[in-house]
GROMACS .gro file of C-alpha atoms in nm:
model
  278
    1MET     CA    1 -14.048 -15.684   3.605
    2GLU     CA    2 -14.103 -16.012   3.858
    3LEU     CA    3 -13.992 -16.355   3.790
    4ILE     CA    4 -14.281 -16.605   3.839
    5SER     CA    5 -14.103 -16.918   3.767
    6SER     CA    6 -13.748 -17.054   3.613
    7ASN     CA    7 -13.648 -17.334   3.486
    8LYS     CA    8 -13.316 -17.498   3.309
    9SER     CA    9 -13.407 -17.663   2.958
   10HIS     CA   10 -13.178 -17.723   2.694
   11GLY     CA   11 -12.881 -17.564   2.847
   12GLY     CA   12 -13.081 -17.263   2.859
   13THR     CA   13 -13.338 -17.094   3.087
   14GLN     CA   14 -13.722 -17.091   3.075
   15GLY     CA   15 -13.849 -16.832   3.258
   16VAL     CA   16 -14.214 -16.690   3.350
   17TYR     CA   17 -14.249 -16.299   3.424
   18SER     CA   18 -14.534 -16.065   3.501
   19HIS     CA   19 -14.527 -15.671   3.508
   20LEU     CA   20 -14.753 -15.393   3.535
   21SER     CA   21 -14.863 -15.281   3.185
   22GLU     CA   22 -14.931 -14.928   3.082
   23ALA     CA   23 -15.063 -15.022   2.751
   24THR     CA   24 -15.343 -15.271   2.925
   25GLY     CA   25 -15.334 -15.093   3.248
   26THR     CA   26 -15.337 -15.425   3.429
   27GLU     CA   27 -15.089 -15.704   3.527
   28MET     CA   28 -14.922 -15.900   3.233
   29THR     CA   29 -14.757 -16.236   3.209
   30PHE     CA   30 -14.554 -16.340   2.951
   31SER     CA   31 -14.248 -16.644   2.896
   32VAL     CA   32 -13.915 -16.590   2.763
   33PHE     CA   33 -13.660 -16.884   2.675
   34VAL     CA   34 -13.314 -16.762   2.656
   35PRO     CA   35 -13.078 -17.037   2.489
   36PRO     CA   36 -12.709 -17.107   2.617
   37HIS     CA   37 -12.485 -16.824   2.522
   38GLU     CA   38 -12.156 -16.638   2.584
   39ASP     CA   39 -12.139 -16.365   2.828
   40GLY     CA   40 -12.191 -16.040   2.649
   41GLN     CA   41 -12.341 -16.204   2.334
   42VAL     CA   42 -12.683 -16.082   2.223
   43LEU     CA   43 -12.936 -16.300   2.028
   44PRO     CA   44 -13.206 -16.269   1.788
   45VAL     CA   45 -13.570 -16.267   1.906
   46LEU     CA   46 -13.874 -16.490   1.759
   47TRP     CA   47 -14.179 -16.370   1.915
   48TYR     CA   48 -14.485 -16.644   1.918
   49LEU     CA   49 -14.837 -16.488   1.964
   50SER     CA   50 -15.117 -16.766   2.072
   51GLY     CA   51 -15.448 -16.818   2.009
   52LEU     CA   52 -15.813 -16.764   2.130
   53THR     CA   53 -15.897 -16.916   2.505
   54CYS     CA   54 -15.487 -16.907   2.532
   55THR     CA   55 -15.254 -16.768   2.756
   56HIS     CA   56 -14.843 -16.768   2.736
   57ALA     CA   57 -14.862 -17.105   2.910
   58ASN     CA   58 -14.998 -17.309   2.612
   59VAL     CA   59 -14.710 -17.292   2.369
   60THR     CA   60 -14.464 -17.298   2.688
   61GLU     CA   61 -14.566 -17.608   2.787
   62LYS     CA   62 -14.667 -17.762   2.464
   63GLY     CA   63 -14.457 -17.611   2.170
   64GLU     CA   64 -14.158 -17.809   2.181
   65TYR     CA   65 -13.938 -17.507   2.054
   66ARG     CA   66 -13.663 -17.523   2.306
   67ALA     CA   67 -13.445 -17.779   2.151
   68ALA     CA   68 -13.453 -17.584   1.799
   69CYS     CA   69 -13.383 -17.260   1.989
   70ALA     CA   70 -13.095 -17.369   2.184
   71GLU     CA   71 -12.962 -17.512   1.827
   72HIS     CA   72 -13.013 -17.167   1.681
   73GLY     CA   73 -12.955 -16.950   1.928
   74ILE     CA   74 -13.287 -16.771   1.925
   75VAL     CA   75 -13.458 -16.602   2.225
   76PHE     CA   76 -13.834 -16.713   2.203
   77VAL     CA   77 -14.065 -16.473   2.379
   78ALA     CA   78 -14.468 -16.566   2.418
   79PRO     CA   79 -14.697 -16.273   2.537
   80ASP     CA   80 -15.040 -16.348   2.683
   81THR     CA   81 -15.353 -16.282   2.422
   82SER     CA   82 -15.535 -16.040   2.615
   83PRO     CA   83 -15.552 -15.815   2.923
   84ARG     CA   84 -15.676 -16.015   3.285
   85GLY     CA   85 -15.806 -15.895   3.588
   86ALA     CA   86 -16.137 -15.866   3.786
   87ASP     CA   87 -16.190 -15.522   3.656
   88VAL     CA   88 -16.148 -15.605   3.306
   89PRO     CA   89 -16.464 -15.628   3.094
   90ASP     CA   90 -16.527 -15.967   2.969
   91ALA     CA   91 -16.793 -16.189   2.772
   92ASP     CA   92 -16.816 -16.453   3.032
   93ASP     CA   93 -17.015 -16.717   2.793
   94GLU     CA   94 -16.818 -16.597   2.476
   95TYR     CA   95 -16.510 -16.805   2.422
   96ASP     CA   96 -16.411 -16.597   2.135
   97PHE     CA   97 -16.421 -16.240   2.267
   98GLY     CA   98 -16.303 -16.073   2.567
   99LYS     CA   99 -16.073 -16.232   2.808
  100GLY     CA  100 -15.859 -16.476   2.584
  101ALA     CA  101 -15.955 -16.328   2.275
  102GLY     CA  102 -15.779 -15.957   2.248
  103PHE     CA  103 -15.715 -16.028   1.867
  104TYR     CA  104 -15.389 -15.830   1.887
  105LEU     CA  105 -15.570 -15.492   1.834
  106ASP     CA  106 -15.612 -15.144   2.005
  107ALA     CA  107 -15.997 -15.118   2.071
  108THR     CA  108 -16.151 -14.781   2.039
  109LYS     CA  109 -16.527 -14.874   2.164
  110GLU     CA  110 -16.642 -14.865   2.527
  111PRO     CA  111 -16.597 -15.077   2.769
  112TRP     CA  112 -16.301 -15.219   2.596
  113SER     CA  113 -16.091 -14.963   2.463
  114THR     CA  114 -15.953 -14.896   2.836
  115HIS     CA  115 -15.793 -15.245   2.881
  116TYR     CA  116 -15.782 -15.395   2.523
  117ARG     CA  117 -15.435 -15.233   2.374
  118MET     CA  118 -15.266 -15.573   2.256
  119ARG     CA  119 -15.152 -15.389   1.952
  120SER     CA  120 -14.979 -15.112   2.173
  121TYR     CA  121 -14.844 -15.394   2.417
  122VAL     CA  122 -14.705 -15.617   2.145
  123GLU     CA  123 -14.599 -15.380   1.921
  124ASP     CA  124 -14.412 -15.104   2.180
  125GLU     CA  125 -14.433 -15.186   2.528
  126LEU     CA  126 -14.344 -15.540   2.612
  127PRO     CA  127 -14.058 -15.508   2.320
  128ALA     CA  128 -13.898 -15.212   2.490
  129LEU     CA  129 -13.895 -15.412   2.813
  130ILE     CA  130 -13.749 -15.734   2.669
  131ALA     CA  131 -13.461 -15.507   2.499
  132ARG     CA  132 -13.419 -15.385   2.846
  133SER     CA  133 -13.404 -15.694   3.015
  134PHE     CA  134 -13.298 -15.975   2.800
  135PRO     CA  135 -12.951 -16.032   2.609
  136VAL     CA  136 -13.127 -15.969   2.287
  137ASP     CA  137 -13.041 -15.788   1.951
  138MET     CA  138 -13.357 -15.618   1.841
  139GLU     CA  139 -13.214 -15.562   1.479
  140ARG     CA  140 -13.273 -15.922   1.403
  141GLN     CA  141 -13.645 -16.010   1.476
  142ALA     CA  142 -13.884 -16.253   1.364
  143ILE     CA  143 -14.270 -16.332   1.458
  144THR     CA  144 -14.501 -16.644   1.442
  145GLY     CA  145 -14.806 -16.736   1.597
  146HIS     CA  146 -15.132 -16.977   1.607
  147SER     CA  147 -15.501 -16.915   1.489
  148MET     CA  148 -15.594 -16.556   1.622
  149GLY     CA  149 -15.208 -16.559   1.713
  150GLY     CA  150 -15.130 -16.609   1.362
  151HIS     CA  151 -15.340 -16.338   1.262
  152GLY     CA  152 -15.147 -16.115   1.497
  153ALA     CA  153 -14.827 -16.234   1.368
  154LEU     CA  154 -14.914 -16.145   1.020
  155THR     CA  155 -15.076 -15.817   1.048
  156ILE     CA  156 -14.835 -15.702   1.309
  157GLY     CA  157 -14.559 -15.834   1.059
  158LEU     CA  158 -14.715 -15.689   0.744
  159ARG     CA  159 -14.732 -15.329   0.938
  160ASN     CA  160 -14.378 -15.340   1.017
  161PRO     CA  161 -14.155 -15.478   0.770
  162GLU     CA  162 -13.882 -15.268   0.887
  163ARG     CA  163 -13.872 -15.478   1.216
  164PHE     CA  164 -13.929 -15.823   1.131
  165ARG     CA  165 -13.708 -16.018   0.885
  166SER     CA  166 -13.956 -16.315   0.842
  167ILE     CA  167 -14.313 -16.387   0.955
  168SER     CA  168 -14.466 -16.727   0.989
  169ALA     CA  169 -14.782 -16.873   1.110
  170PHE     CA  170 -14.991 -17.184   1.211
  171SER     CA  171 -15.342 -17.179   1.079
  172PRO     CA  172 -15.373 -16.820   1.110
  173ILE     CA  173 -15.721 -16.596   1.071
  174VAL     CA  174 -15.603 -16.433   0.732
  175ALA     CA  175 -15.899 -16.220   0.663
  176PRO     CA  176 -16.089 -16.177   0.963
  177ILE     CA  177 -16.300 -15.932   0.798
  178GLN     CA  178 -16.457 -16.222   0.608
  179SER     CA  179 -16.427 -16.431   0.938
  180PRO     CA  180 -16.729 -16.479   1.172
  181TRP     CA  181 -16.458 -16.483   1.453
  182GLY     CA  182 -16.301 -16.152   1.308
  183GLU     CA  183 -16.660 -15.984   1.202
  184LYS     CA  184 -16.779 -16.043   1.610
  185ALA     CA  185 -16.451 -15.876   1.756
  186PHE     CA  186 -16.399 -15.633   1.520
  187SER     CA  187 -16.752 -15.482   1.523
  188ARG     CA  188 -16.752 -15.473   1.911
  189TYR     CA  189 -16.378 -15.345   1.953
  190LEU     CA  190 -16.343 -15.113   1.673
  191GLY     CA  191 -16.716 -15.019   1.569
  192ASP     CA  192 -16.900 -15.056   1.268
  193ASP     CA  193 -16.700 -14.835   1.035
  194GLN     CA  194 -16.515 -15.123   0.834
  195SER     CA  195 -16.261 -14.850   0.697
  196THR     CA  196 -16.103 -14.920   1.044
  197TRP     CA  197 -16.079 -15.295   1.009
  198ALA     CA  198 -15.827 -15.322   0.735
  199GLN     CA  199 -15.516 -15.244   0.931
  200TYR     CA  200 -15.611 -15.594   1.132
  201ASP     CA  201 -15.662 -15.815   0.810
  202ALA     CA  202 -15.358 -15.962   0.642
  203VAL     CA  203 -15.522 -15.987   0.296
  204SER     CA  204 -15.666 -15.634   0.325
  205LEU     CA  205 -15.294 -15.520   0.404
  206ILE     CA  206 -15.148 -15.723   0.112
  207GLU     CA  207 -15.398 -15.594  -0.126
  208GLY     CA  208 -15.282 -15.222   0.037
  209GLY     CA  209 -14.948 -15.278  -0.067
  210ALA     CA  210 -14.778 -15.471   0.259
  211ARG     CA  211 -14.499 -15.673   0.136
  212PRO     CA  212 -14.321 -15.907   0.400
  213ALA     CA  213 -13.942 -15.993   0.371
  214ALA     CA  214 -14.028 -16.361   0.383
  215LEU     CA  215 -14.320 -16.565   0.454
  216LEU     CA  216 -14.421 -16.898   0.551
  217VAL     CA  217 -14.776 -17.066   0.669
  218ASP     CA  218 -14.867 -17.403   0.765
  219GLN     CA  219 -15.219 -17.502   0.752
  220GLY     CA  220 -15.348 -17.880   0.832
  221THR     CA  221 -15.638 -18.016   0.595
  222ALA     CA  222 -15.827 -18.183   0.887
  223ASP     CA  223 -15.867 -17.828   1.055
  224ASP     CA  224 -16.231 -17.785   1.149
  225PHE     CA  225 -16.206 -17.395   1.127
  226LEU     CA  226 -16.038 -17.417   0.800
  227SER     CA  227 -16.341 -17.326   0.562
  228GLU     CA  228 -16.545 -17.116   0.780
  229GLN     CA  229 -16.279 -16.898   0.979
  230LEU     CA  230 -15.921 -16.934   0.887
  231LYS     CA  231 -15.985 -16.913   0.485
  232THR     CA  232 -15.618 -17.006   0.381
  233GLY     CA  233 -15.686 -17.023   0.007
  234LEU     CA  234 -15.770 -16.608   0.052
  235LEU     CA  235 -15.403 -16.537   0.138
  236ALA     CA  236 -15.276 -16.757  -0.109
  237LEU     CA  237 -15.465 -16.580  -0.364
  238ALA     CA  238 -15.353 -16.264  -0.204
  239CYS     CA  239 -14.998 -16.349  -0.245
  240ARG     CA  240 -15.011 -16.469  -0.594
  241LYS     CA  241 -15.144 -16.141  -0.727
  242ALA     CA  242 -14.918 -15.924  -0.546
  243GLY     CA  243 -14.629 -16.141  -0.654
  244ILE     CA  244 -14.521 -16.270  -0.300
  245ASP     CA  245 -14.331 -16.551  -0.272
  246ALA     CA  246 -14.500 -16.729   0.023
  247ALA     CA  247 -14.446 -17.072   0.115
  248ILE     CA  248 -14.846 -17.166   0.224
  249ARG     CA  249 -14.831 -17.530   0.302
  250MET     CA  250 -15.125 -17.741   0.325
  251GLN     CA  251 -15.035 -18.043   0.600
  252GLU     CA  252 -15.249 -18.329   0.493
  253GLY     CA  253 -15.450 -18.466   0.821
  254TYR     CA  254 -15.314 -18.242   1.068
  255ASP     CA  255 -15.605 -18.031   1.263
  256HIS     CA  256 -15.577 -17.717   1.479
  257SER     CA  257 -15.418 -17.851   1.782
  258TYR     CA  258 -15.096 -17.843   1.951
  259PHE     CA  259 -14.983 -18.165   1.847
  260PHE     CA  260 -14.989 -18.011   1.452
  261ILE     CA  261 -14.800 -17.692   1.594
  262SER     CA  262 -14.516 -17.898   1.781
  263THR     CA  263 -14.479 -18.107   1.483
  264PHE     CA  264 -14.371 -17.835   1.253
  265MET     CA  265 -14.229 -17.569   1.514
  266ALA     CA  266 -13.879 -17.682   1.464
  267GLU     CA  267 -13.923 -17.626   1.068
  268HIS     CA  268 -14.048 -17.266   1.159
  269VAL     CA  269 -13.782 -17.204   1.422
  270ALA     CA  270 -13.495 -17.311   1.146
  271TRP     CA  271 -13.666 -17.110   0.901
  272HIS     CA  272 -13.652 -16.790   1.064
  273ALA     CA  273 -13.306 -16.843   1.212
  274ARG     CA  274 -13.188 -16.857   0.829
  275HIS     CA  275 -13.368 -16.531   0.786
  276LEU     CA  276 -13.248 -16.388   1.125
  277LYS     CA  277 -12.872 -16.481   1.066
  278GLY     CA  278 -12.848 -16.388   0.667
   0.00000   0.00000   0.00000
């Protein structure tokens, strides 16, 4: 692991790091905020997964999470959205596929399967590195994300309920099987057999029996992607049918941007803190 940058903030340290990933076969970059803490103290972890076209830098620079994480004593980890590098296949003229659009899955179709293994990276490899390198208590983890990263947070959290005490999301793609973004990505990364898609679809996972310990979703009503791509109502319906007491909040007038995310980020951190410390 190589340190790229380090800055003091809110009494803690905001770092950016890189390492060679076995899962993706590329160099990967991620950021970690470690709040002020006593020597020898270990802290709970909140994972943040970013959306289409983004990297770790979007939330690191615009997410406004550090004050809340310092207040509640939470380590904040933000990985990249996809593998990067000259040898990594891409779709140069398609913002919603290829680099920046890994969809937090393990691709099974060539040429994508060699490097596009973001599920293995986020679920297994990076947590092991974080556990070795930072003062974290891996028995207390939570996960959140935005848009495509909200999809990642929901599906990774639902597949690993023993690991994550709470799940939240901002403007998530809740049913990518029924979304043009998801249909495009899944058919090319995973192939045409839609039975393999359900493990990466939050609504399908809930319909199949997955249950979160705690779930919070914020969605802006002025989000241009709401009706065609995000389809928040499908998640609300699936939760009602499953008897899941989820907090799915429609926030009047907010769009898809980090102006929206930063407005509610402190609430999400505080909400996760209650579950991580409870």
